[in-house]
Coordinates of C-alpha atoms in Angstrom, one line a residue:
M1 CA 59.5 4.1 25.9
K2 CA 57.4 0.8 26.0
K3 CA 56.0 0.8 22.5
L4 CA 59.3 1.2 21.2
L5 CA 60.7 -1.6 23.0
A6 CA 57.8 -3.6 21.9
L7 CA 58.4 -2.4 18.3
F8 CA 62.0 -3.8 18.9
V9 CA 61.2 -7.0 20.2
L10 CA 58.9 -7.9 17.3
A11 CA 61.5 -6.9 14.8
A12 CA 63.7 -9.0 16.6
I13 CA 61.5 -12.0 16.4
A14 CA 60.5 -11.2 12.7
V15 CA 64.1 -11.8 12.0
G16 CA 64.7 -14.7 13.6
V17 CA 61.8 -16.1 12.2
Y18 CA 62.6 -15.0 8.7
F19 CA 65.9 -16.8 9.3
T20 CA 64.7 -19.8 10.6
F21 CA 62.0 -20.6 8.4
F22 CA 62.7 -18.9 5.3
G23 CA 66.2 -19.7 4.5
G24 CA 67.9 -16.4 5.1
L25 CA 70.8 -17.3 6.9
E26 CA 71.1 -19.9 3.9
Q27 CA 71.2 -17.2 1.3
V28 CA 73.3 -15.2 2.9
T29 CA 75.9 -17.9 3.5
E30 CA 75.3 -18.8 0.0
Y31 CA 75.8 -15.3 -1.2
R32 CA 79.1 -14.8 0.7
V33 CA 80.4 -18.3 -0.6
K34 CA 79.7 -17.2 -4.3
T35 CA 81.3 -13.8 -3.7
A36 CA 84.3 -15.3 -2.5
L37 CA 84.7 -17.6 -5.1
V38 CA 84.2 -14.6 -7.7
E39 CA 86.7 -12.6 -6.1
A40 CA 89.5 -15.8 -5.6
G41 CA 88.4 -16.0 -9.7
V42 CA 85.9 -18.4 -10.5
G43 CA 83.4 -17.1 -13.3
D44 CA 80.3 -15.6 -12.0
K45 CA 77.9 -18.7 -13.3
Q46 CA 80.3 -21.4 -11.8
A47 CA 80.5 -19.7 -8.4
A48 CA 76.8 -19.6 -8.5
C49 CA 76.7 -23.2 -8.9
M50 CA 79.6 -24.2 -6.7
A51 CA 78.3 -22.1 -3.9
S52 CA 75.0 -23.7 -3.9
R53 CA 76.7 -27.1 -3.5
M54 CA 78.9 -26.3 -1.1
T55 CA 76.8 -24.3 1.4
D56 CA 74.7 -27.8 1.4
R57 CA 77.2 -29.9 2.2
L58 CA 80.1 -28.2 4.4
S59 CA 80.0 -26.2 7.8
I60 CA 79.9 -22.8 8.4
A61 CA 83.2 -23.5 9.9
Q62 CA 84.5 -24.9 6.9
L63 CA 82.9 -22.1 4.6
R64 CA 84.7 -19.3 6.6
K65 CA 88.1 -21.2 5.9
L66 CA 87.3 -21.3 2.0
E67 CA 86.3 -17.8 2.4
A68 CA 89.7 -16.7 3.6
L69 CA 91.2 -18.2 0.5
G70 CA 91.4 -15.1 -1.6
S71 CA 94.7 -13.7 -2.6
E72 CA 96.5 -11.0 -0.4
D73 CA 96.8 -8.4 -3.0
G74 CA 93.1 -8.7 -4.0
S75 CA 94.1 -10.0 -7.2
K76 CA 92.2 -12.9 -9.2
L77 CA 93.8 -16.3 -8.8
S78 CA 94.4 -19.0 -11.1
L79 CA 92.6 -22.5 -11.0
R80 CA 95.9 -23.6 -10.2
E81 CA 96.3 -21.2 -7.4
Y82 CA 93.0 -21.6 -6.0
V83 CA 93.2 -25.6 -6.0
E84 CA 96.3 -25.1 -3.9
R85 CA 95.1 -22.9 -1.4
V86 CA 92.4 -25.3 -0.8
R87 CA 94.5 -28.1 -0.3
S88 CA 96.3 -25.9 2.0
I89 CA 93.3 -26.4 4.6
D90 CA 93.8 -29.8 5.1
D91 CA 90.3 -30.8 5.4
P92 CA 89.8 -33.6 3.1
K93 CA 85.9 -33.1 2.9
V94 CA 86.5 -29.3 2.1
I95 CA 88.9 -30.3 -0.9
E96 CA 86.7 -33.4 -2.0
V97 CA 83.3 -30.7 -1.7
S98 CA 85.4 -28.2 -3.7
A99 CA 86.8 -30.4 -6.5
T100 CA 83.3 -32.3 -7.1
S101 CA 81.7 -29.1 -7.1
A102 CA 84.1 -27.3 -9.5
G103 CA 83.8 -30.4 -11.6
L104 CA 80.0 -31.0 -11.6
C105 CA 79.2 -27.2 -12.0
A106 CA 82.0 -27.2 -15.1
V107 CA 80.4 -29.7 -17.2
G108 CA 76.6 -28.5 -16.2
L109 CA 75.7 -31.2 -13.7
G110 CA 75.8 -29.1 -10.7

């Protein structure tokens, strides 16, 4: 029993070290943002670019607000519908980062 508990504690420490020092949490967050953007209708390459920029500039709470922007029925959103939903968040930083990320990534500067 003590060996099992020690193994569990070591595993928990290893996971904590991974997330803290090797960017594991950041990678998971970026993946979730990219997935949400793709589900909202953004192309895969542009979503990857935007997710990278957005996770560097927005808080977890702001990213969660963006993640909730998908359509209610699971269908893809048009760019116009996505922009309208971002505006509905009513957070100037989220709007600014989303818009600049979309623009810079669209022209290949992101």
